Short mmCIF file of C-alpha atoms in Angstrom, two decimals:
data_model
loop_
_atom_site.label_atom_id
_atom_site.label_comp_id
_atom_site.label_asym_id
_atom_site.label_seq_id
_atom_site.Cartn_x
_atom_site.Cartn_y
_atom_site.Cartn_z
CA MET A 1 87.41 -68.85 7.69
CA LYS A 2 85.87 -69.09 11.20
CA ASN A 3 82.09 -70.17 11.65
CA ILE A 4 80.80 -66.63 11.29
CA LYS A 5 77.21 -65.74 11.20
CA ARG A 6 77.56 -62.18 9.76
CA PHE A 7 80.33 -60.40 8.61
CA ILE A 8 80.00 -56.98 6.52
CA ILE A 9 82.66 -55.29 4.15
CA ASP A 10 81.96 -51.86 3.17
CA ILE A 11 84.30 -50.88 0.24
CA THR A 12 83.58 -47.35 -0.31
CA GLY A 13 85.03 -45.23 -2.88
CA SER A 14 84.90 -42.58 -5.82
CA SER A 15 84.16 -42.96 -9.39
CA GLY A 16 86.64 -44.68 -11.18
CA SER A 17 88.64 -46.20 -8.10
CA GLY A 18 88.36 -49.57 -9.34
CA LYS A 19 86.15 -50.49 -6.05
CA THR A 20 83.42 -52.57 -8.47
CA THR A 21 86.23 -54.66 -9.31
CA ALA A 22 87.75 -55.05 -6.19
CA ALA A 23 84.30 -56.03 -4.76
CA LYS A 24 83.39 -58.56 -6.91
CA HIS A 25 86.74 -60.39 -6.53
CA ILE A 26 86.56 -60.01 -2.98
CA GLY A 27 83.06 -61.32 -3.09
CA LYS A 28 84.26 -64.46 -5.05
CA LYS A 29 87.32 -64.77 -3.36
CA TYR A 30 85.51 -65.34 0.04
CA ASN A 31 81.99 -66.45 -1.28
CA PHE A 32 80.17 -63.41 -0.23
CA SER A 33 77.02 -61.50 -1.60
CA VAL A 34 78.03 -58.32 -3.06
CA LEU A 35 75.72 -55.76 -3.24
CA TYR A 36 76.68 -52.79 -6.05
CA SER A 37 74.44 -50.11 -4.56
CA GLY A 38 75.16 -47.89 -7.81
CA LEU A 39 72.99 -50.43 -9.82
CA LEU A 40 70.26 -49.37 -7.39
CA PHE A 41 70.16 -45.86 -8.23
CA ARG A 42 70.34 -46.87 -11.63
CA TYR A 43 67.73 -49.00 -11.86
CA ALA A 44 65.97 -46.15 -9.86
CA ALA A 45 66.44 -44.35 -12.45
CA LYS A 46 65.71 -46.52 -15.64
CA VAL A 47 62.24 -47.16 -14.11
CA LEU A 48 61.75 -43.45 -12.98
CA LEU A 49 62.55 -42.58 -16.91
CA SER A 50 60.52 -45.45 -18.41
CA LYS A 51 57.64 -45.49 -16.39
CA LYS A 52 57.55 -41.67 -15.37
CA PRO A 53 55.25 -41.97 -12.10
CA LYS A 54 52.81 -38.77 -10.88
CA ASN A 55 54.52 -39.92 -7.60
CA GLN A 56 57.77 -41.08 -7.57
CA ILE A 57 58.26 -41.87 -4.02
CA LYS A 58 55.06 -43.99 -3.90
CA PHE A 59 56.04 -45.73 -7.08
CA LEU A 60 59.63 -46.39 -5.62
CA LYS A 61 58.64 -47.90 -2.44
CA ASN A 62 56.53 -50.00 -4.32
CA LYS A 63 59.35 -51.04 -6.13
CA PHE A 64 61.59 -52.00 -3.97
CA LEU A 65 59.52 -53.93 -1.81
CA LYS A 66 59.51 -56.84 -4.26
CA LEU A 67 62.68 -56.13 -6.11
CA ASN A 68 64.76 -59.30 -7.36
CA TYR A 69 68.38 -58.11 -7.17
CA GLU A 70 69.73 -61.06 -9.32
CA LYS A 71 67.47 -59.28 -12.48
CA VAL A 72 68.92 -56.14 -11.67
CA LYS A 73 72.37 -57.03 -11.70
CA LYS A 74 71.73 -58.51 -15.26
CA MET A 75 69.96 -55.38 -16.90
CA SER A 76 71.37 -52.48 -19.11
CA LEU A 77 72.09 -49.70 -16.76
CA HIS A 78 75.39 -47.92 -18.02
CA THR A 79 72.92 -45.48 -20.56
CA PRO A 80 74.27 -41.55 -20.57
CA GLU A 81 70.78 -40.66 -20.06
CA ILE A 82 70.60 -43.01 -17.24
CA SER A 83 73.76 -41.64 -15.74
CA ILE A 84 72.99 -38.31 -15.81
CA TYR A 85 69.33 -38.72 -14.00
CA THR A 86 70.85 -40.94 -11.50
CA ALA A 87 73.41 -38.30 -10.37
CA HIS A 88 70.13 -36.46 -10.36
CA ILE A 89 67.73 -38.30 -8.05
CA ALA A 90 71.13 -39.52 -6.32
CA LYS A 91 70.26 -36.15 -4.57
CA LYS A 92 67.01 -36.81 -3.22
CA LEU A 93 66.73 -37.91 0.60
CA ALA A 94 63.44 -39.76 0.36
CA ILE A 95 64.86 -42.00 -2.54
CA ARG A 96 67.91 -42.57 -0.66
CA LYS A 97 65.97 -43.88 2.12
CA ILE A 98 63.98 -46.17 0.45
CA ILE A 99 67.22 -47.91 -1.25
CA LYS A 100 68.83 -47.66 2.29
CA SER A 101 65.96 -49.47 3.71
CA PHE A 102 66.56 -52.28 0.91
CA GLN A 103 70.42 -52.19 1.28
CA ILE A 104 69.94 -53.26 5.14
CA SER A 105 66.81 -55.33 4.45
CA TYR A 106 69.37 -57.13 2.08
CA ILE A 107 72.45 -57.13 4.49
CA LYS A 108 70.22 -58.58 6.90
CA ARG A 109 69.21 -61.32 4.79
CA LYS A 110 72.36 -62.38 3.53
CA LYS A 111 74.65 -61.95 6.28
CA LYS A 112 78.13 -62.06 4.35
CA VAL A 113 78.11 -59.14 2.36
CA VAL A 114 80.58 -56.89 0.55
CA LEU A 115 78.38 -53.21 0.19
CA GLU A 116 80.51 -51.32 -2.68
CA GLY A 117 79.40 -47.78 -3.72
CA ARG A 118 79.96 -44.25 -2.42
CA ASP A 119 78.24 -43.87 1.34
CA GLY A 120 78.42 -47.62 2.62
CA SER A 121 80.04 -46.52 5.98
CA LYS A 122 76.63 -44.49 6.30
CA ILE A 123 74.50 -47.65 5.30
CA PHE A 124 76.07 -49.95 7.26
CA PRO A 125 78.54 -48.37 10.07
CA LYS A 126 79.15 -51.01 12.17
CA ALA A 127 80.16 -53.15 8.94
CA ASN A 128 83.61 -55.33 10.48
CA VAL A 129 85.90 -54.14 7.83
CA LYS A 130 85.54 -50.53 6.17
CA PHE A 131 87.74 -49.72 2.95
CA TYR A 132 88.53 -46.10 1.41
CA VAL A 133 89.51 -46.39 -2.34
CA VAL A 134 90.33 -43.76 -4.55
CA CYS A 135 92.63 -43.20 -7.90
CA SER A 136 94.90 -40.21 -7.63
CA PRO A 137 95.78 -38.58 -9.34
CA LEU A 138 92.11 -38.99 -11.37
CA LYS A 139 94.21 -39.26 -14.73
CA ILE A 140 94.89 -42.86 -14.03
CA ALA A 141 91.27 -43.27 -13.18
CA ALA A 142 90.42 -41.38 -16.61
CA ASN A 143 92.61 -43.75 -18.32
CA ARG A 144 91.35 -47.05 -17.26
CA ARG A 145 87.51 -45.71 -17.55
CA LEU A 146 88.13 -44.55 -20.87
CA LYS A 147 89.62 -48.34 -21.99
CA GLN A 148 86.31 -49.83 -20.39
CA ILE A 149 84.40 -47.35 -22.11
CA LYS A 150 86.11 -47.50 -25.34
CA LYS A 151 84.79 -51.46 -26.16
CA VAL A 152 80.74 -50.21 -26.47
CA ASN A 153 81.64 -46.04 -27.92
CA LYS A 154 84.03 -45.92 -29.94
CA LYS A 155 83.97 -42.01 -30.51
CA ILE A 156 84.58 -41.06 -26.76
CA THR A 157 87.64 -39.12 -25.73
CA PHE A 158 89.54 -38.98 -22.49
CA LYS A 159 88.80 -34.89 -22.39
CA GLU A 160 85.46 -36.30 -21.50
CA VAL A 161 85.70 -39.04 -19.54
CA LEU A 162 88.27 -36.74 -16.73
CA LYS A 163 85.56 -34.22 -17.41
CA ASP A 164 83.00 -36.43 -16.22
CA LEU A 165 84.93 -38.07 -13.55
CA LYS A 166 85.80 -35.08 -12.14
CA LYS A 167 81.95 -33.68 -12.38
CA ARG A 168 80.96 -36.89 -10.31
CA ASP A 169 83.54 -36.83 -7.58
CA PHE A 170 82.30 -33.16 -6.95
CA MET A 171 78.76 -34.10 -6.34
CA ASP A 172 79.67 -37.06 -4.58
CA LYS A 173 81.84 -35.45 -2.36
CA ASN A 174 79.60 -31.92 -2.05
CA ARG A 175 75.67 -33.01 -1.85
CA LYS A 176 74.13 -32.54 1.30
CA HIS A 177 72.77 -36.20 1.93
CA SER A 178 75.48 -39.27 2.44
CA LYS A 179 77.86 -37.19 0.70
CA LEU A 180 81.32 -39.32 0.00
CA GLU A 181 83.70 -39.35 2.67
CA ARG A 182 86.15 -40.95 4.50
CA HIS A 183 85.50 -43.37 8.02
CA PRO A 184 87.81 -42.96 10.77
CA GLU A 185 87.90 -46.68 11.12
CA SER A 186 88.09 -47.07 7.35
CA VAL A 187 91.37 -48.43 5.65
CA TYR A 188 92.25 -46.36 2.88
CA ILE A 189 93.40 -47.74 -0.50
CA ASN A 190 95.05 -45.59 -3.72
CA THR A 191 94.75 -48.01 -6.39
CA ALA A 192 96.72 -45.33 -9.23
CA LYS A 193 99.90 -47.62 -8.91
CA LEU A 194 98.53 -51.18 -7.78
CA SER A 195 97.37 -53.58 -10.33
CA ILE A 196 93.89 -55.12 -9.27
CA ASN A 197 95.87 -58.48 -7.71
CA GLY A 198 97.71 -55.68 -5.76
CA VAL A 199 94.31 -54.22 -4.35
CA ILE A 200 92.95 -57.42 -3.76
CA LYS A 201 96.24 -58.51 -2.00
CA LYS A 202 96.57 -55.66 0.46
CA MET A 203 92.29 -55.99 1.18
CA CYS A 204 92.63 -59.67 2.14
CA SER A 205 95.72 -59.42 4.62
CA VAL A 206 93.48 -56.76 6.53
CA ILE A 207 90.29 -58.58 6.25
CA ASN A 208 92.28 -62.07 7.24
CA THR A 209 93.20 -60.22 10.67
CA GLN A 210 88.75 -59.81 11.25
CA ILE A 211 87.76 -63.37 9.85
#
């Protein structure tokens, strides 16, 4: 690897596409920091639900100014209540601006970053490498997600998981601000017929031409 000072890898994708797993592996392989955008929104949802501040925007601004991201990564943020409220606050432009400010600050500080989420190319459009990750048909993504959720919720059904993924995809692609869409310079990867090793191999072949 060249002696580079800054390098940003954007992994944008739909819910259940495998983008989070891919980001984790790529971060480890290249020794990059990984910024999981979804965790930031989930953290915002958690603190708003628990503290119920009168002025949400002022409250979140203060929280994100002194946010310890390493602590956020260790929190339990995947409850149904947090998931529902996360989708709700993700529509709000003022909240998105607060989180975007933290993301940009984090990237400038860490310099070598894998940015994972649903609108990474809008957060940092000048990323060195951009991927757009999907899992189509969605039934395959639902099956994968079902196996994950079953570990903590035995009663969940395939039908429920599929419905949730469809709903989240629709919301992400149709929200007013920073909707999920493919950047024209991004490399398209459909993970449906690929193993995680296959996905990583594809990504590395692209990254290695730029790094």
